[in-house]
Short mmCIF file of C-alpha atoms in Angstrom, two decimals:
data_model
loop_
_atom_site.label_atom_id
_atom_site.label_comp_id
_atom_site.label_asym_id
_atom_site.label_seq_id
_atom_site.Cartn_x
_atom_site.Cartn_y
_atom_site.Cartn_z
CA MET P 1 0.33 0.18 -0.32
CA ILE P 2 1.16 3.47 -0.68
CA VAL P 3 0.77 5.98 1.60
CA ALA P 4 0.76 9.62 1.50
CA ARG P 5 3.88 10.29 3.05
CA THR P 6 6.02 8.21 0.63
CA ARG P 7 4.64 10.06 -2.35
CA TRP P 8 5.29 13.13 -0.84
CA ALA P 9 8.92 11.78 0.31
CA SER P 10 9.46 11.25 -3.82
CA ARG P 11 8.32 14.32 -4.59
CA ALA P 12 10.93 16.09 -2.09
CA GLN P 13 13.64 14.42 -4.00
CA PHE P 14 11.93 16.20 -7.22
CA PHE P 15 12.33 19.28 -5.49
CA GLY P 16 16.16 18.81 -4.21
CA SER P 17 17.06 18.10 -7.33
CA GLY P 18 15.51 20.81 -9.28
CA PHE P 19 17.01 23.33 -6.43
CA ILE P 20 20.35 22.14 -6.70
CA PHE P 21 20.27 21.95 -10.77
CA ALA P 22 18.96 25.71 -10.42
CA THR P 23 21.80 27.04 -8.34
CA TRP P 24 24.41 25.65 -10.38
CA GLY P 25 22.18 27.70 -13.52
CA VAL P 26 22.39 30.90 -11.52
CA HIS P 27 26.34 30.49 -11.22
CA ILE P 28 26.93 29.75 -14.50
CA PRO P 29 27.95 33.42 -14.66
CA THR P 30 30.06 33.33 -11.20
CA VAL P 31 31.82 30.20 -12.39
CA LYS P 32 32.83 31.83 -15.94
CA THR P 33 33.98 34.90 -14.13
CA HIS P 34 35.96 33.17 -11.37
CA TYR P 35 38.37 30.80 -13.59
CA GLY P 36 38.33 33.53 -16.48
CA VAL P 37 37.44 31.17 -19.38
CA ASP P 38 35.14 31.81 -22.47
CA GLU P 39 32.16 30.39 -23.57
CA ALA P 40 34.07 27.43 -25.35
CA ALA P 41 35.77 26.53 -22.00
CA LEU P 42 32.85 27.09 -20.26
CA GLY P 43 30.83 24.60 -22.83
CA LEU P 44 33.63 21.92 -22.05
CA ALA P 45 32.91 22.26 -18.45
CA MET P 46 29.20 21.49 -19.60
CA LEU P 47 30.69 18.82 -21.48
CA ALA P 48 32.65 17.61 -18.59
CA ALA P 49 29.48 17.05 -16.28
CA GLY P 50 27.60 15.23 -19.67
CA ILE P 51 30.54 13.10 -19.76
CA GLY P 52 29.95 12.33 -16.30
CA ALA P 53 26.37 11.66 -16.21
CA LEU P 54 26.75 9.29 -19.34
CA LEU P 55 29.10 7.52 -17.70
CA GLY P 56 26.78 7.10 -14.62
CA LEU P 57 24.19 5.72 -16.53
CA THR P 58 26.39 2.75 -17.55
CA GLN P 59 26.11 1.81 -13.70
CA ALA P 60 23.04 3.12 -12.71
CA SER P 61 20.75 0.31 -12.92
CA ARG P 62 22.75 -2.01 -11.84
CA TRP P 63 23.73 -0.20 -8.29
CA ILE P 64 19.32 0.32 -8.11
CA GLY P 65 18.94 -3.33 -8.92
CA ARG P 66 21.11 -4.31 -5.86
CA GLN P 67 21.10 -1.41 -3.44
CA GLY P 68 17.33 -0.38 -4.44
CA ALA P 69 15.99 3.43 -5.20
CA ARG P 70 16.06 4.54 -1.73
CA ASN P 71 19.70 3.60 -0.67
CA THR P 72 20.75 4.98 -4.07
CA ALA P 73 19.09 8.26 -3.72
CA ARG P 74 20.17 9.11 -0.70
CA PHE P 75 23.94 8.54 -1.03
CA CYS P 76 24.02 10.15 -4.49
CA GLY P 77 21.48 12.81 -3.75
CA ALA P 78 23.44 14.09 -0.58
CA VAL P 79 26.70 13.80 -2.58
CA TYR P 80 25.06 15.85 -5.39
CA ALA P 81 24.45 18.67 -3.17
CA LEU P 82 27.42 18.83 -1.34
CA LEU P 83 29.25 19.15 -4.71
CA LEU P 84 27.95 22.82 -5.04
CA ALA P 85 29.87 24.06 -2.27
CA GLY P 86 33.15 23.01 -4.47
CA LEU P 87 32.40 25.07 -7.60
CA LEU P 88 33.89 28.37 -6.83
CA VAL P 89 36.91 26.64 -4.40
CA MET P 90 38.63 24.68 -7.18
CA PRO P 91 42.90 25.12 -7.41
CA GLY P 92 42.09 25.73 -11.02
CA TYR P 93 40.12 25.20 -14.09
CA ALA P 94 41.52 21.55 -14.79
CA ALA P 95 40.38 20.69 -11.17
CA LEU P 96 36.92 22.18 -11.80
CA LEU P 97 36.54 19.83 -15.06
CA GLY P 98 36.93 16.93 -12.57
CA LEU P 99 34.31 17.80 -10.03
CA LEU P 100 31.90 18.32 -12.77
CA ALA P 101 32.54 15.14 -14.27
CA VAL P 102 31.78 13.44 -10.45
CA PHE P 103 29.05 15.98 -10.11
CA GLY P 104 27.51 14.53 -13.32
CA VAL P 105 27.99 10.84 -12.08
CA VAL P 106 25.62 11.58 -8.98
CA THR P 107 23.42 13.47 -10.65
CA SER P 108 22.43 10.75 -13.35
CA VAL P 109 22.37 8.35 -11.28
CA PHE P 110 19.98 10.20 -8.54
CA ASP P 111 18.02 10.91 -11.41
CA VAL P 112 17.63 7.07 -12.54
CA ALA P 113 16.64 6.39 -8.82
CA ILE P 114 14.03 8.90 -8.24
CA ASN P 115 12.37 8.45 -11.57
CA THR P 116 12.47 4.64 -10.72
CA GLU P 117 10.74 5.21 -7.73
CA ALA P 118 8.25 7.83 -9.23
CA ALA P 119 7.56 5.24 -11.76
CA GLN P 120 6.64 2.55 -9.29
CA LEU P 121 4.23 4.79 -7.42
CA GLU P 122 2.27 5.55 -10.73
CA LEU P 123 2.27 1.54 -11.75
CA ARG P 124 1.22 0.89 -7.92
CA GLY P 125 -1.32 4.10 -7.52
CA GLY P 126 -2.80 3.05 -11.01
CA LYS P 127 -2.91 6.59 -11.96
CA PRO P 128 -0.47 8.94 -13.55
CA LEU P 129 1.90 10.60 -11.72
CA MET P 130 5.18 10.95 -13.30
CA SER P 131 4.18 14.84 -14.49
CA GLY P 132 3.51 16.17 -10.90
CA MET P 133 6.94 14.79 -9.65
CA HIS P 134 8.59 16.56 -12.50
CA GLY P 135 6.42 19.58 -11.63
CA MET P 136 8.37 19.38 -8.16
CA PHE P 137 11.52 19.27 -9.82
CA SER P 138 11.08 22.28 -11.87
CA LEU P 139 9.22 24.35 -8.47
CA GLY P 140 12.41 23.28 -7.03
CA GLY P 141 14.09 24.71 -10.11
CA MET P 142 12.11 28.08 -9.68
CA ALA P 143 13.00 28.44 -5.99
CA GLY P 144 16.60 27.88 -6.33
CA ALA P 145 16.64 30.62 -9.15
CA VAL P 146 14.85 33.04 -7.22
CA THR P 147 16.48 32.76 -3.92
CA GLY P 148 19.77 32.83 -6.28
CA GLY P 149 18.43 35.99 -7.26
CA ALA P 150 17.98 37.24 -4.22
CA ALA P 151 21.08 35.88 -2.55
CA LEU P 152 23.20 37.79 -5.28
CA ALA P 153 20.82 40.96 -5.11
CA THR P 154 21.41 41.00 -1.27
CA GLY P 155 25.26 40.83 -1.75
CA MET P 156 25.57 37.78 -0.34
CA PRO P 157 28.94 36.06 -1.46
CA PRO P 158 28.39 33.33 -4.01
CA GLN P 159 31.00 30.85 -1.93
CA HIS P 160 28.55 31.32 1.01
CA HIS P 161 25.11 30.83 -1.03
CA LEU P 162 26.49 27.45 -2.62
CA THR P 163 27.77 25.73 0.79
CA LEU P 164 23.92 26.92 2.54
CA VAL P 165 22.27 25.57 -0.54
CA ALA P 166 24.57 22.13 -0.20
CA VAL P 167 24.21 21.78 3.25
CA ALA P 168 20.13 22.38 3.24
CA MET P 169 19.63 20.23 0.35
CA ALA P 170 21.63 17.19 1.64
CA LEU P 171 19.33 17.67 4.50
CA VAL P 172 16.16 17.50 2.22
CA ILE P 173 17.12 14.73 0.34
CA ALA P 174 18.83 12.66 3.14
CA LEU P 175 15.61 13.18 5.09
CA SER P 176 12.90 12.36 2.81
CA ALA P 177 14.71 9.14 1.58
CA ARG P 178 13.63 7.88 4.98
CA ASP P 179 9.89 7.35 3.79
CA MET P 180 10.63 6.47 0.42
CA LEU P 181 10.00 2.58 -0.71
CA PRO P 182 11.52 -0.22 1.03
CA LYS P 183 14.58 -1.38 -1.09
CA ALA P 184 12.55 -4.84 -1.96
CA ALA P 185 10.41 -2.49 -4.27
CA THR P 186 12.64 -1.52 -6.43
CA ALA P 187 15.38 -3.70 -5.99
CA PHE P 188 15.79 -6.58 -8.60
CA ALA P 189 17.67 -9.73 -9.60
CA SER P 190 19.79 -10.23 -12.69
CA THR P 191 22.78 -11.63 -14.05
CA GLU P 192 22.90 -9.18 -17.12
CA SER P 193 25.38 -6.55 -17.10
CA GLY P 194 24.10 -3.24 -15.72
CA PHE P 195 23.68 -0.92 -18.83
CA ARG P 196 22.30 -1.77 -22.04
CA LEU P 197 22.01 0.27 -25.23
CA PRO P 198 18.38 0.70 -26.00
CA ARG P 199 16.60 -1.68 -28.10
CA GLY P 200 13.18 -1.76 -29.58
CA ALA P 201 10.95 0.68 -28.45
CA LEU P 202 13.36 2.09 -26.39
CA ILE P 203 15.29 3.45 -29.10
CA VAL P 204 12.41 5.66 -30.21
CA LEU P 205 12.10 6.54 -27.20
CA GLY P 206 15.37 7.62 -26.48
CA LEU P 207 15.86 9.95 -29.75
CA LEU P 208 12.83 11.93 -28.62
CA ALA P 209 14.42 12.37 -25.41
CA ALA P 210 17.50 13.46 -26.89
CA LEU P 211 16.19 15.81 -29.10
CA GLY P 212 13.91 17.29 -26.18
CA LEU P 213 16.82 17.79 -23.35
CA ILE P 214 19.37 18.85 -26.10
CA ALA P 215 17.15 21.88 -26.03
CA GLU P 216 15.71 21.70 -22.78
CA GLY P 217 19.29 21.45 -21.24
CA ALA P 218 20.55 24.93 -23.20
CA ILE P 219 17.80 27.11 -21.18
CA TYR P 220 19.18 25.42 -18.20
CA ASP P 221 22.85 26.02 -18.94
CA TRP P 222 22.47 29.17 -20.74
CA SER P 223 19.26 30.99 -20.05
CA VAL P 224 20.79 33.08 -17.40
CA LEU P 225 23.80 34.12 -19.12
CA TYR P 226 21.93 35.10 -22.45
CA LEU P 227 20.06 37.69 -20.56
CA LYS P 228 22.67 39.26 -18.86
CA GLN P 229 25.27 39.07 -21.42
CA GLU P 230 23.20 39.84 -24.85
CA LEU P 231 20.25 41.54 -22.98
CA GLY P 232 22.25 43.51 -20.17
CA SER P 233 20.67 42.50 -17.51
CA PRO P 234 22.38 42.44 -14.06
CA GLN P 235 22.67 38.62 -12.57
CA HIS P 236 20.17 38.86 -10.04
CA GLN P 237 17.60 39.56 -12.60
CA ALA P 238 19.18 37.82 -15.15
CA ALA P 239 18.65 34.45 -13.00
CA LEU P 240 14.82 35.40 -13.77
CA ALA P 241 15.04 33.59 -17.02
CA TYR P 242 15.92 30.17 -15.46
CA ALA P 243 12.69 31.23 -13.06
CA SER P 244 10.59 32.13 -15.51
CA PHE P 245 10.95 29.11 -16.95
CA SER P 246 10.85 26.56 -13.77
CA ALA P 247 7.97 28.11 -13.01
CA ALA P 248 6.25 27.65 -15.93
CA MET P 249 7.24 24.65 -16.58
CA ALA P 250 6.18 23.34 -12.91
CA ALA P 251 2.68 24.88 -13.57
CA ALA P 252 2.19 22.75 -16.60
CA ARG P 253 3.79 19.91 -15.10
CA PHE P 254 1.10 19.46 -12.39
CA SER P 255 -1.45 19.87 -15.19
CA GLY P 256 0.24 17.24 -17.07
CA ASP P 257 -0.90 13.88 -15.54
CA ALA P 258 -4.63 15.23 -16.27
CA MET P 259 -3.57 15.98 -19.49
CA ARG P 260 -1.87 12.75 -20.01
CA ALA P 261 -4.81 10.89 -19.03
CA ARG P 262 -6.80 12.13 -21.51
CA VAL P 263 -4.18 13.08 -24.69
CA THR P 264 -2.48 10.51 -26.40
CA PRO P 265 1.65 10.92 -25.98
CA SER P 266 2.15 11.92 -29.56
CA ALA P 267 -0.55 14.48 -29.97
CA LEU P 268 0.46 16.02 -26.31
CA LEU P 269 4.45 15.85 -27.92
CA ARG P 270 3.82 17.47 -31.24
CA ALA P 271 1.65 20.37 -29.19
CA SER P 272 4.04 20.80 -26.61
CA ALA P 273 7.27 20.79 -29.10
CA LEU P 274 5.38 23.62 -31.20
CA LEU P 275 5.18 25.45 -28.60
CA ALA P 276 8.48 25.78 -27.40
CA ALA P 277 9.95 26.41 -30.88
CA ALA P 278 7.26 29.34 -31.05
CA SER P 279 8.03 30.49 -27.70
CA MET P 280 11.89 30.56 -27.77
CA THR P 281 11.77 32.35 -31.32
CA LEU P 282 10.53 34.95 -29.65
CA VAL P 283 13.13 34.82 -27.00
CA LEU P 284 15.58 35.45 -29.43
CA ILE P 285 13.81 38.25 -31.77
CA SER P 286 13.23 40.12 -28.61
CA HIS P 287 15.71 43.48 -27.60
CA ALA P 288 13.49 43.80 -23.98
CA PRO P 289 13.98 41.53 -21.15
CA TRP P 290 10.60 41.24 -20.00
CA LEU P 291 9.55 40.07 -23.81
CA ALA P 292 12.37 37.73 -23.72
CA LEU P 293 11.13 36.38 -19.77
CA ILE P 294 7.65 35.61 -21.33
CA GLY P 295 9.07 33.60 -23.81
CA PHE P 296 10.93 31.71 -21.82
CA ALA P 297 7.65 30.83 -19.84
CA GLY P 298 6.34 29.83 -23.20
CA VAL P 299 9.50 27.55 -23.61
CA GLY P 300 8.73 25.85 -20.38
CA VAL P 301 4.95 24.94 -20.53
CA GLY P 302 6.33 23.35 -23.87
CA PHE P 303 9.01 21.46 -22.68
CA ALA P 304 7.08 20.62 -19.44
CA ASN P 305 5.57 17.09 -20.37
CA VAL P 306 7.88 16.17 -22.79
CA VAL P 307 10.71 13.64 -20.04
CA PRO P 308 7.53 12.86 -18.04
CA ILE P 309 5.74 11.29 -21.09
CA LEU P 310 9.11 9.70 -22.38
CA PHE P 311 10.11 8.58 -18.88
CA ALA P 312 6.75 6.41 -17.58
CA ALA P 313 7.09 5.32 -21.29
CA SER P 314 10.19 3.55 -20.86
CA ALA P 315 8.84 1.91 -17.25
CA ARG P 316 6.42 0.04 -19.31
CA VAL P 317 8.55 -1.01 -21.44
CA PRO P 318 7.39 -5.27 -21.50
CA GLY P 319 10.17 -7.50 -20.38
CA VAL P 320 12.32 -4.63 -19.52
CA GLU P 321 12.87 -3.70 -15.60
CA PRO P 322 11.46 -0.01 -14.62
CA ALA P 323 14.71 0.97 -13.69
CA ARG P 324 17.08 -0.45 -17.18
CA GLY P 325 14.27 1.41 -19.26
CA ILE P 326 14.93 4.60 -18.05
CA ALA P 327 17.86 4.61 -17.46
CA ALA P 328 18.30 2.98 -21.39
CA VAL P 329 16.69 6.16 -22.49
CA SER P 330 18.10 8.65 -19.97
CA ALA P 331 21.41 7.34 -21.47
CA ALA P 332 20.14 8.84 -25.05
CA ALA P 333 18.50 12.26 -23.03
CA TYR P 334 21.44 12.68 -21.45
CA LEU P 335 23.68 12.13 -25.17
CA GLY P 336 21.47 15.01 -26.24
CA PHE P 337 21.93 16.80 -22.74
CA MET P 338 25.79 16.33 -22.94
CA ALA P 339 25.75 17.20 -26.84
CA GLY P 340 23.77 20.25 -26.46
CA PRO P 341 25.12 22.86 -24.14
CA PRO P 342 29.08 22.73 -25.29
CA VAL P 343 28.02 22.89 -29.01
CA ILE P 344 26.03 26.23 -28.25
CA GLY P 345 29.42 27.46 -26.53
CA PHE P 346 31.18 26.61 -29.69
CA LEU P 347 28.88 28.36 -31.98
CA ALA P 348 28.78 31.17 -29.80
CA GLN P 349 32.31 31.64 -29.45
CA VAL P 350 32.61 31.75 -33.22
CA SER P 351 28.82 33.50 -33.84
CA THR P 352 27.01 34.89 -31.11
CA LEU P 353 25.01 33.58 -28.04
CA THR P 354 21.82 34.64 -29.46
CA ALA P 355 22.60 32.80 -33.27
CA ALA P 356 23.51 30.05 -31.38
CA LEU P 357 20.64 29.77 -29.26
CA TYR P 358 18.58 29.04 -32.48
CA VAL P 359 19.48 25.23 -32.16
CA VAL P 360 16.56 25.33 -29.03
CA VAL P 361 14.25 25.98 -32.09
CA ALA P 362 15.05 23.84 -34.56
CA PHE P 363 15.88 20.77 -32.01
CA ALA P 364 11.72 21.54 -30.77
CA ALA P 365 10.57 21.95 -34.15
CA ALA P 366 12.46 18.45 -35.00
CA LEU P 367 10.39 16.68 -31.78
CA ALA P 368 6.97 18.18 -32.67
CA ALA P 369 7.74 16.31 -36.50
CA SER P 370 8.82 13.05 -35.07
CA ALA P 371 6.43 13.02 -32.27
CA ARG P 372 3.95 10.91 -33.94
CA TYR P 373 6.64 7.94 -33.04
CA ALA P 374 6.06 7.98 -29.41
CA SER P 375 3.21 5.66 -29.61
CA PRO P 376 0.06 4.99 -32.20
CA ASP P 377 -2.37 7.14 -32.26
#
């Protein structure tokens, strides 16, 4: 029997993940300035995190299979949070790359663990829950961006802010993990290797996830810098780009489970991706920060249900354990997540960040065109 506190424990995990990720996003300009790097080097740092994430995914299902989602989330989530405190204290750029690679490993394993938990709760409860769980991630992202912007506006030293968030989120994750499903509910026995490349239906779901996360990841990693560098907003105001994106995404995800119950996955993906493409175009052709913020909100609504739809589908593939299905699709998604930000960084280096961000429009349009493969209508 699933009790309310088990669902709220899962929601707290997603919230903490979003808060941590947003705090990293808010401080990307801080990291850029602190280490004196350009967009290309910053893109390489993001690539290091992406490579770490991909390595983590090769072991995620094995660890969850042995330890269960609760134990895996408790450990990896706490490390994920605490690594924030190290972002600005590395002795140099090379050390930063190493820290971000580890950051990527624990982030990806934590993501698979909490999505496995959410998938089990959805299956046991017999009704959609995944969009709401990802809504908590977006709500955490909004809260992290707003509090990060407020900390910068009040003059709090960035290192103090990062350390405070690291400790607070490590506690949230550790305490909430106590009420997650017991190990036996999400662990499984297997003699196979911990990771398999996507096959069959998982290939299609993985490709669609990659398209979505290339575009979504670009917003996470570059939106604050875009508002600061391209439109001239001070950093504490530029943080609102991430906040508006996450707030709109959260609102759309909280209503996403009801939509998923009424609309086919392919139709919902198509409409969502078209909205994201149109909204990102508005961001890039506008010259007023307030209009760009409206556009970022539209992008958030557009991308809100892409990952919940695809992860929920990957957990239901016949003959595949939920953790393996999610890990396989996550691997393809993280390939996109890994490739997108550095590609945009290199494009920005040879042109402008504005021109580079048209990649988001292109991939959102490609996702819309391919949405029919998500499920039969």
